[in-house]
CSV table of C-alpha atoms and ligand atoms in Angstrom, one decimal:
chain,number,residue,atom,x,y,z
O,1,UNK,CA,49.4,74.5,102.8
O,2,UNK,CA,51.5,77.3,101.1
O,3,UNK,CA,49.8,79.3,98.4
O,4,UNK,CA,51.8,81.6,96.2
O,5,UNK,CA,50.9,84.1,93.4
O,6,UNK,CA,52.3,87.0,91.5
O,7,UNK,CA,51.2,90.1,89.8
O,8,UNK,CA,52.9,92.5,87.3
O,9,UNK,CA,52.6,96.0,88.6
O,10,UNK,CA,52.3,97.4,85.3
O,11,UNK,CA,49.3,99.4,84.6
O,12,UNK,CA,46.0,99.7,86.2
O,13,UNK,CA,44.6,96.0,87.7
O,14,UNK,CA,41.6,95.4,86.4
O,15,UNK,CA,38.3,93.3,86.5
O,16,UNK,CA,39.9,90.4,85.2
O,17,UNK,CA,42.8,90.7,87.5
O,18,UNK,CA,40.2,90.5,90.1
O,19,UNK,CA,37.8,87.7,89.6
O,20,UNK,CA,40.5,85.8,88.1
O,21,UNK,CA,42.9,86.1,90.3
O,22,UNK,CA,42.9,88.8,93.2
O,23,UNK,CA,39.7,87.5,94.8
O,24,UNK,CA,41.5,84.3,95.4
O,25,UNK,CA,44.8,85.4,96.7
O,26,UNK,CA,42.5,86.8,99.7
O,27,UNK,CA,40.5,83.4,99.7
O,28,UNK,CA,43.3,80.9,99.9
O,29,UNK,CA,45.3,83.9,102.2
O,30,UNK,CA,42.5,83.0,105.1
O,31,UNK,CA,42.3,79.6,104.5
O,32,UNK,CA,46.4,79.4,104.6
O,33,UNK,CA,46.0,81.5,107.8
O,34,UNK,CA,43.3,79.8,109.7
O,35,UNK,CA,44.7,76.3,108.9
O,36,UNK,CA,48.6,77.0,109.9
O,37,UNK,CA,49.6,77.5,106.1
O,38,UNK,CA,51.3,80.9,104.6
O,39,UNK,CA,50.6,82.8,101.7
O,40,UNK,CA,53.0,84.8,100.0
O,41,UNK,CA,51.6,87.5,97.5
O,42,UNK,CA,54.1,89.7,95.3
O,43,UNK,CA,54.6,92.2,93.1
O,44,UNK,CA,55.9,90.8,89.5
O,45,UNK,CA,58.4,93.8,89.1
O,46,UNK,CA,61.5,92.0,87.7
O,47,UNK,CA,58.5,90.2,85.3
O,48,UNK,CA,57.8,93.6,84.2
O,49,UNK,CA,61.0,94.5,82.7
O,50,UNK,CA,60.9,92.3,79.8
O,51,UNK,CA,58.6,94.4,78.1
O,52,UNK,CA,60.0,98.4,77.0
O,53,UNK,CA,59.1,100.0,80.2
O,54,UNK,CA,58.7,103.4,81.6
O,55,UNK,CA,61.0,103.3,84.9
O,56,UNK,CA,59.5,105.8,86.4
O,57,UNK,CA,55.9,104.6,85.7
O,58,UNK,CA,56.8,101.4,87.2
O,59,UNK,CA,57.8,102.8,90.6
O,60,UNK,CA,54.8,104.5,91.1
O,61,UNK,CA,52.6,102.0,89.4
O,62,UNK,CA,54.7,99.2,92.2
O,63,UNK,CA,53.1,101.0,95.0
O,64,UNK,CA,49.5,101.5,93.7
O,65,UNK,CA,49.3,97.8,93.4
O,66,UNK,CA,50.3,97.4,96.7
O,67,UNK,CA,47.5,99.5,97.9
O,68,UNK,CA,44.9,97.7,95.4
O,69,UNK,CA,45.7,94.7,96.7
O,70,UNK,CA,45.3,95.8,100.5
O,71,UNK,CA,41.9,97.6,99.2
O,72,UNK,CA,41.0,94.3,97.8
O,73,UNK,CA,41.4,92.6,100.8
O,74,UNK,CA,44.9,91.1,101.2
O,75,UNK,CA,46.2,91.3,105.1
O,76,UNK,CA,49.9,91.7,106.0
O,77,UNK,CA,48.9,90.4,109.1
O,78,UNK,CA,48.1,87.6,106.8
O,79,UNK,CA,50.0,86.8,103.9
O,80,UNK,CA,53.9,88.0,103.3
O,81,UNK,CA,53.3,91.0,100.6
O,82,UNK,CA,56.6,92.1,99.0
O,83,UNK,CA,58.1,93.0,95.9
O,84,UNK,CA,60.5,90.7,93.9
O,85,UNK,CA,63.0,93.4,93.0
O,86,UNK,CA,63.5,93.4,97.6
O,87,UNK,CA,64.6,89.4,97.4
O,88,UNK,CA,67.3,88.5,95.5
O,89,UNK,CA,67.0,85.0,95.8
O,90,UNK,CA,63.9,85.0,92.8
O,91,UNK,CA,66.8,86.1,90.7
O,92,UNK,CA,69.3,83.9,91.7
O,93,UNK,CA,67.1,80.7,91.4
O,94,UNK,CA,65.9,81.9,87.9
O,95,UNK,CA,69.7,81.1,87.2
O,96,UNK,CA,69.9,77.8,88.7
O,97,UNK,CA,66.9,77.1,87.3
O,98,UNK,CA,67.7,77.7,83.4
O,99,UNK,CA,70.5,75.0,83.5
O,100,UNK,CA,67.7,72.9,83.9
O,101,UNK,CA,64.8,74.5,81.5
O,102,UNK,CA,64.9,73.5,78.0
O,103,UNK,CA,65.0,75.5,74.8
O,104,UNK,CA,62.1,73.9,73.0
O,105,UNK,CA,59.4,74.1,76.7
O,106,UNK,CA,60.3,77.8,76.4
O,107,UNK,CA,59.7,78.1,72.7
O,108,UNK,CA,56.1,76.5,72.8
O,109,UNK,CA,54.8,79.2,75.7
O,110,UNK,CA,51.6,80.5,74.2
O,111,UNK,CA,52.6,83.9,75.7
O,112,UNK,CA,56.1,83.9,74.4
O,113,UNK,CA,54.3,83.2,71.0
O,114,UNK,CA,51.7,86.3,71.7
O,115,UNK,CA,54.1,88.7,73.0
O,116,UNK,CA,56.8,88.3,70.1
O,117,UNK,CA,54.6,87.9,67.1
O,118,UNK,CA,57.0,87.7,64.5
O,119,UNK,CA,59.6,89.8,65.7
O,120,UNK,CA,61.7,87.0,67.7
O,121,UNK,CA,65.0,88.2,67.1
O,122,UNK,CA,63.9,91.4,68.4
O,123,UNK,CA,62.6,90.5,72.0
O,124,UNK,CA,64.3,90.8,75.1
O,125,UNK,CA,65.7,87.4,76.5
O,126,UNK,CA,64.0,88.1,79.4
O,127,UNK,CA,60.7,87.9,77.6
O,128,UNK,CA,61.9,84.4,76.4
O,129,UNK,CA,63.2,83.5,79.9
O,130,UNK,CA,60.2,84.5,81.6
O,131,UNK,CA,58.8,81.1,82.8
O,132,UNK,CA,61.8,80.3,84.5
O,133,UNK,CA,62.2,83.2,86.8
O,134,UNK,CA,57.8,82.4,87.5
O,135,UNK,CA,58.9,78.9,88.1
O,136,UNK,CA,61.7,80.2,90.6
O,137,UNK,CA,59.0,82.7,92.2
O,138,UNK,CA,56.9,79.2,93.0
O,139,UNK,CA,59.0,76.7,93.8
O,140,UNK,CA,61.4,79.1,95.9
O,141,UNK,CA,58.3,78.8,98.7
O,142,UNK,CA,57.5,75.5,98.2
O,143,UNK,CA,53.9,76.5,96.8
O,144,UNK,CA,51.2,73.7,96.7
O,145,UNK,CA,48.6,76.6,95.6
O,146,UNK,CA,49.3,78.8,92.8
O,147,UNK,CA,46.0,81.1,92.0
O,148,UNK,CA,46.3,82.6,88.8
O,149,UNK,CA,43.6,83.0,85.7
O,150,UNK,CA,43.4,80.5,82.8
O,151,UNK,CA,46.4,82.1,80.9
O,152,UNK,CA,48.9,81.3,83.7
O,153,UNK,CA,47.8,77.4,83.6
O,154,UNK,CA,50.8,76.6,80.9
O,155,UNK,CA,53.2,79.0,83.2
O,156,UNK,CA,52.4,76.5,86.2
O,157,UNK,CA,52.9,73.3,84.2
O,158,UNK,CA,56.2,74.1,82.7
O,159,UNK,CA,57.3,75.3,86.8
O,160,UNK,CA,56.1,71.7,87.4
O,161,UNK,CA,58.3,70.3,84.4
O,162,UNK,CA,61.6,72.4,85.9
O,163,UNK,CA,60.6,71.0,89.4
O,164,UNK,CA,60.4,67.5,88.7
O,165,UNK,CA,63.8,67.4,86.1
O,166,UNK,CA,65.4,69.3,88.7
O,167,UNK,CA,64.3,67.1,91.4
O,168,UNK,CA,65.2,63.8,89.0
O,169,UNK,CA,68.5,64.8,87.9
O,170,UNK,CA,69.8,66.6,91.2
O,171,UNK,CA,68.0,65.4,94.4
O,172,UNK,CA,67.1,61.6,95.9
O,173,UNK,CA,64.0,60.5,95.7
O,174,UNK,CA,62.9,60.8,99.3
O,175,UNK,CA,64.4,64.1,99.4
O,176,UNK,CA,63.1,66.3,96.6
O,177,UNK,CA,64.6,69.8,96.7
O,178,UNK,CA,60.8,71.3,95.0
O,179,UNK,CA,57.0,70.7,95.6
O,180,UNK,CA,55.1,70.5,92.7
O,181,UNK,CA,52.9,73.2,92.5
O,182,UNK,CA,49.4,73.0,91.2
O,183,UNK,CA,47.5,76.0,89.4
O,184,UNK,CA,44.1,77.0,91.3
O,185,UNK,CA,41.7,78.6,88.5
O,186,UNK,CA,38.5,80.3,89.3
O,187,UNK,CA,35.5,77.9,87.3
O,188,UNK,CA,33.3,80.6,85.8
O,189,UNK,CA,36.0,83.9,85.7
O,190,UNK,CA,39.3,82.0,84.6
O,191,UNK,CA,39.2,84.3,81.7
O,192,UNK,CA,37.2,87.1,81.7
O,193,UNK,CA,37.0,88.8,77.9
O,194,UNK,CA,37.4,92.5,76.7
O,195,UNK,CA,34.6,95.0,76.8
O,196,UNK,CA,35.3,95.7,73.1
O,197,UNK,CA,35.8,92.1,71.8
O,198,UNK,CA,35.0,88.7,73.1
O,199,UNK,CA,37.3,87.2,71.4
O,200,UNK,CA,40.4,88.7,73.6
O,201,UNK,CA,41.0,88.6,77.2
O,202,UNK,CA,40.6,91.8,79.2
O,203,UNK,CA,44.4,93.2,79.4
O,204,UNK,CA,46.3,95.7,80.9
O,205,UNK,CA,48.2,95.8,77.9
O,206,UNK,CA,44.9,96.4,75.5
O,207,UNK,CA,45.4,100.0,74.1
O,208,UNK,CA,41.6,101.1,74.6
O,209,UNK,CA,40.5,101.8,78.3
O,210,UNK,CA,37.2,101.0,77.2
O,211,UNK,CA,38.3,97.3,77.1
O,212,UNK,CA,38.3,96.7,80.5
O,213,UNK,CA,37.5,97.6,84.0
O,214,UNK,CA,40.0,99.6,86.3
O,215,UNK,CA,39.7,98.8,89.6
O,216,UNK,CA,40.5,102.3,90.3
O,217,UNK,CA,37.7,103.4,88.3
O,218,UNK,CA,35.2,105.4,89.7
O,219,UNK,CA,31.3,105.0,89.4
O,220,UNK,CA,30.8,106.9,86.1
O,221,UNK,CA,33.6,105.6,84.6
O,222,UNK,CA,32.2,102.1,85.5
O,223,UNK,CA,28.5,102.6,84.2
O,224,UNK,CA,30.0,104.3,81.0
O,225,UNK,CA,32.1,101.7,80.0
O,226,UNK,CA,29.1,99.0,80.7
O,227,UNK,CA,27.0,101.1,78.9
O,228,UNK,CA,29.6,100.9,76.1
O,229,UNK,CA,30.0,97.3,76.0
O,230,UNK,CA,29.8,95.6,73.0
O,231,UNK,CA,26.8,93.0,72.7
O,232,UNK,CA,24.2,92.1,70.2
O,233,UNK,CA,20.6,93.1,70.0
O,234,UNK,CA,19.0,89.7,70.9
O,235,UNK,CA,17.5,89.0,74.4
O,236,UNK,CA,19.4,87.0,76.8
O,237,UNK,CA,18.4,83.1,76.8
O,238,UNK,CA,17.7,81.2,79.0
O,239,UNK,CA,19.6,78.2,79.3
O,240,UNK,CA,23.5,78.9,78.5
O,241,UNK,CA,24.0,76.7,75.3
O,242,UNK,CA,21.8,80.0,73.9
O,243,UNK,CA,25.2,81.9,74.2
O,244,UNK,CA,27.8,79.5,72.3
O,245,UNK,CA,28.1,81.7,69.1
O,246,UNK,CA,27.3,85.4,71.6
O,247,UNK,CA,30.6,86.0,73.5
O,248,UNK,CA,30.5,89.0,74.4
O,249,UNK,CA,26.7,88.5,75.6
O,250,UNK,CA,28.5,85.7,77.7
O,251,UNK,CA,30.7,87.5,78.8
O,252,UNK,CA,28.9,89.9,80.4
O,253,UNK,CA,27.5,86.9,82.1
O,254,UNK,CA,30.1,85.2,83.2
O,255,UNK,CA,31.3,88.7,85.2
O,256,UNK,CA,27.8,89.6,86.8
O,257,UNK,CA,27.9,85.8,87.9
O,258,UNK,CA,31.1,85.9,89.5
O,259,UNK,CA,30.3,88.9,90.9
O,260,UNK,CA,27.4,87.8,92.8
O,261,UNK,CA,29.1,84.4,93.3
O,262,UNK,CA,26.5,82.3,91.1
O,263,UNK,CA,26.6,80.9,88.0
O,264,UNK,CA,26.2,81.8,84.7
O,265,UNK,CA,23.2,79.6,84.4
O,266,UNK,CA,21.6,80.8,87.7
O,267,UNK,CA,21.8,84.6,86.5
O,268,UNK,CA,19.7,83.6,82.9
O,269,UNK,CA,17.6,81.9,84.8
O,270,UNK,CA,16.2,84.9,86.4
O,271,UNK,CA,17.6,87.2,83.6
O,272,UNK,CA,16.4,85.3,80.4
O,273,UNK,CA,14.6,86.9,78.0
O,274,UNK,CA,15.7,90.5,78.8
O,275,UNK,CA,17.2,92.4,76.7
O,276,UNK,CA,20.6,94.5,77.3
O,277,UNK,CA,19.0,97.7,78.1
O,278,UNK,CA,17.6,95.4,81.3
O,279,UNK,CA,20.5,93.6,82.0
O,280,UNK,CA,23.6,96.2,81.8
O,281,UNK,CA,22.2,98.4,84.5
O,282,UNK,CA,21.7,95.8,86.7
O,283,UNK,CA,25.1,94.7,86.0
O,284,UNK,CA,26.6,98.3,86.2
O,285,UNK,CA,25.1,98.0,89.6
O,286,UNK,CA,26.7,94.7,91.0
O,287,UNK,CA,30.4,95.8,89.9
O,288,UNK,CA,29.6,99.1,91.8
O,289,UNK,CA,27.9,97.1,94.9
O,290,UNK,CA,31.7,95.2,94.8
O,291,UNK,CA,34.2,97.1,93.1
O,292,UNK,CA,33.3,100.6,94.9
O,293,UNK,CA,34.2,100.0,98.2
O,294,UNK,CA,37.7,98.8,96.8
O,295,UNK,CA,37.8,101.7,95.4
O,296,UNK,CA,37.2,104.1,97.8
O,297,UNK,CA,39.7,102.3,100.3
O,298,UNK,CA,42.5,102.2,97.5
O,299,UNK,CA,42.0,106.1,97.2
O,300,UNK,CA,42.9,106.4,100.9
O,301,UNK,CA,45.7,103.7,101.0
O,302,UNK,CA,47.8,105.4,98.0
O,303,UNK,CA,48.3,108.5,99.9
O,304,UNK,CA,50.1,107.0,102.4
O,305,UNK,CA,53.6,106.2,101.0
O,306,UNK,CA,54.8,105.7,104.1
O,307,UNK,CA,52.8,102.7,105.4
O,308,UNK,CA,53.3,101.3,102.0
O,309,UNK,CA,56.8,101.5,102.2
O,310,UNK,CA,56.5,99.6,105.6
O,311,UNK,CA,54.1,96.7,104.5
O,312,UNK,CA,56.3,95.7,101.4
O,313,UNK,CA,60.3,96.4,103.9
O,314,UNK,CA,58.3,93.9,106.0
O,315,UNK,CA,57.0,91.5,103.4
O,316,UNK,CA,60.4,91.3,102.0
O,317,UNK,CA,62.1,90.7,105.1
O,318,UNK,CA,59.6,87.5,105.7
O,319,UNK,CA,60.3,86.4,102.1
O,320,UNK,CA,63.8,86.3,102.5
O,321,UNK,CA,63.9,84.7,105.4
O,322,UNK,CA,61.1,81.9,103.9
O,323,UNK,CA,63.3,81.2,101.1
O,324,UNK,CA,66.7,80.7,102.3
O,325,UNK,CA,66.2,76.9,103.0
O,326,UNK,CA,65.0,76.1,99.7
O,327,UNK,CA,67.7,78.3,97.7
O,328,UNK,CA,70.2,76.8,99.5
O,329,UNK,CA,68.7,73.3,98.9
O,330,UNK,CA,69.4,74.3,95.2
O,331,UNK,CA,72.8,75.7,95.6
O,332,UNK,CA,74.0,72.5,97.4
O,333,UNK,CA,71.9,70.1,94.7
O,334,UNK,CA,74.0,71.7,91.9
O,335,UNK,CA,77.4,71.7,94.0
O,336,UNK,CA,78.3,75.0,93.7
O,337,UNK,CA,80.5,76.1,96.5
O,338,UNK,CA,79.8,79.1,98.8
O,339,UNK,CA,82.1,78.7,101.6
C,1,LIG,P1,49.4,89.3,85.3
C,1,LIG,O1,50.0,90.4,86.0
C,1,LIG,O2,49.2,89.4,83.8
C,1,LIG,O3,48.0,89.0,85.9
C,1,LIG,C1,47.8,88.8,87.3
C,1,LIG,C2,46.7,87.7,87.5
C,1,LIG,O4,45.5,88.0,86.8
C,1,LIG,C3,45.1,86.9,86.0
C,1,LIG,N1,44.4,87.5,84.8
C,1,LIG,C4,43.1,87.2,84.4
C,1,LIG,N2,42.2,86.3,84.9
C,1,LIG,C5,41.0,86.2,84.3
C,1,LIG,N3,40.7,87.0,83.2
C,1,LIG,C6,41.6,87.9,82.6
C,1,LIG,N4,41.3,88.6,81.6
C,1,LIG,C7,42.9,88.0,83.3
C,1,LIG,N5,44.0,88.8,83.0
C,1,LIG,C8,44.9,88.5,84.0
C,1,LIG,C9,46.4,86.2,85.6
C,1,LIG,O5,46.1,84.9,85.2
C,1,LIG,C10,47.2,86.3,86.8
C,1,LIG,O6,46.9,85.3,87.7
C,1,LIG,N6,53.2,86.1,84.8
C,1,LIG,C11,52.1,86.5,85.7
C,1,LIG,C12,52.7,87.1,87.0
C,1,LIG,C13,53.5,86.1,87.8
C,1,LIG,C14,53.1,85.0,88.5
C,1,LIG,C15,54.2,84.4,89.1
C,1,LIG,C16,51.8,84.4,88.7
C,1,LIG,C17,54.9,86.2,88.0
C,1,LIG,N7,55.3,85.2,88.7
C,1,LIG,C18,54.2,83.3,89.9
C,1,LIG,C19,51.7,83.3,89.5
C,1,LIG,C20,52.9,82.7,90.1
C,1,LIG,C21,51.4,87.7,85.0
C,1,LIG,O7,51.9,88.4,84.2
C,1,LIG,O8,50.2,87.9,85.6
């Protein structure tokens, strides 16, 4: 079993970072290590400079996300941590990979879509060439297990779609040069919604801070921006159909039950019939109960540059090493000569 997964380390990570994703890096990390598998677990950098970027942000925001993800329970012991910009072969098989990609599988991402809006001709080509170098960051390990949220589930099918043309037009049949990789969603927090509207995801990228919840947040920070949460003034029901037109009542849901590892239907059955001035505290609560000791170990963790630096020279040298046999695979699929 090899599970792989990525994460830009552009601003804060956040709640739905977490539940969507993070909590099952660390998951599928002990299962990979207690069954003889390996999980590798990076840093999206070169991912993050398809968008305007602050370079300097960007370094310092690199290492904080190492130290969330350590705080969040991620073991180099465990899984290979590293940043992509510290293995050059992501890059290179982006490139091998985009003879094979086609024009129209890039122009129907949802995210290419969201990100250029109607400026197209304006937007980097990296923006538009993004899937491919998330394809190479998968199928350069051979990854069986990709965790990722709901939004990452086209990502993973078009790395399946480059995998298998690749594997048709330059590899035998009994010796494919790339595993397909299959997505591994979260059922209840796939996609956990703003604070502010339940109609859009919680994003890093949102402009309001009040839309979401840092993980670096601390206690007030938390309760305030509960507190602040858009709902509606009717009780909760009790059975979940009660919440199809109410989504930012099920949101609020859906996070206190992944939280607490339940279901949505388990937490109205003991929460029905209350109103919001009930139910956020209790909720405030249960992010604190979780989130704050993540906290508190991130606030020690970023101070120490040093062993950060350590955890992600290490990480990379693993990485390199793990991918060498499959970027070589590629090289010698496609003929290219290297002496
Ligand atoms: P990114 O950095 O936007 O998000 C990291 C992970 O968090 C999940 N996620 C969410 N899950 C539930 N609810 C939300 N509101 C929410 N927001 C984000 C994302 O689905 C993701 O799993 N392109 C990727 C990074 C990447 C990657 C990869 C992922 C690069 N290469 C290879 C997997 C495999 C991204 O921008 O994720």
């Amino acid at each position: 079993m090899t599970v792989v997964s990525g994460i830009q380390p552009t601003g804060k990570p956040h709640l739905g970072n977490y539940l969507g994703a993070i909590r099952n890096y660390v998951k599928l990390q002990n299962e990979a290590h207690d069954s003889g598998g390996r999980c590798f677990i990076f840093l999206a950098d070169l991912h993050a400079i398809s968008m305007p970027h602050d370079p300097a942000e960007l370094h310092a925001s690199t290492l904080e996300m190492v130290a969330t993800l350590v705080a969040c329970g991620l073991d180099p012991a465990k899984a290979v941590l590293f940043n992509q910009a510290q293995v050059p072969a992501h890059s290179e098989l982006q490139w091998l990979l985009m003879g094979t990609a086609r024009m129209g599988w890039l122009n129907r991402m949802t995210q290419w879509k969201d990100k250029a809006g109607k400026n197209r001709e304006g937007q980097s080509v990296a923006l538009f060439g993004y899937p491919v170098l998330q394809a190479a960051d998968v199928l350069l390990y051979q990854a069986n297990y990709v965790p990722v949220g709901e939004d990452q589930k086209q990502h993973l099918e078009l790395a399946r779609d480059i995998a298998q043309k690749f594997n048709n037009d330059f590899a035998s049949e009994d010796a494919p040069v790339f595993t397909l990789p299959d997505p591994y969603i979260p059922k209840a927090a796939a996609r956990i919604m703003s604070l502010r509207d339940g109609s859009r995801k919680m994003s890093k990228s949102e402009p309001s801070d009040m839309s979401r919840i840092n993980l670096t947040d601390d206690a007030d920070e938390m309760a305030q921006k509960i507190k602040k949460a858009k709902t509606d003034p009717e009780p909760l029901p009790s059975e979940i159909a009660g919440l199809a037109e109410r989504p930012e009542a099920l949101n609020l849901v859906t996070i206190f039950a992944a939280l607490d590892e339940t279901t949505p239907e388990a937490v109205l059955a003991e929460h029905g019939g209350k109103g919001f001035g009930h139910f956020k505290p209790v909720l405030a609560e249960k992010l604190l109960e979780i989130l704050g000791p993540i906290r508190e170990s991130f606030v020690e963790l970023r101070q120490d540059r040093e062993v950060l630096d350590a955890i992600l020279a290490r990480g990379a040298a693993q990485a390199r090493e793990a991918s060498r046999p499959t970027l070589n695979a590629a090289y010698n699929a496609l003929g290219l000569v290297r002496g």
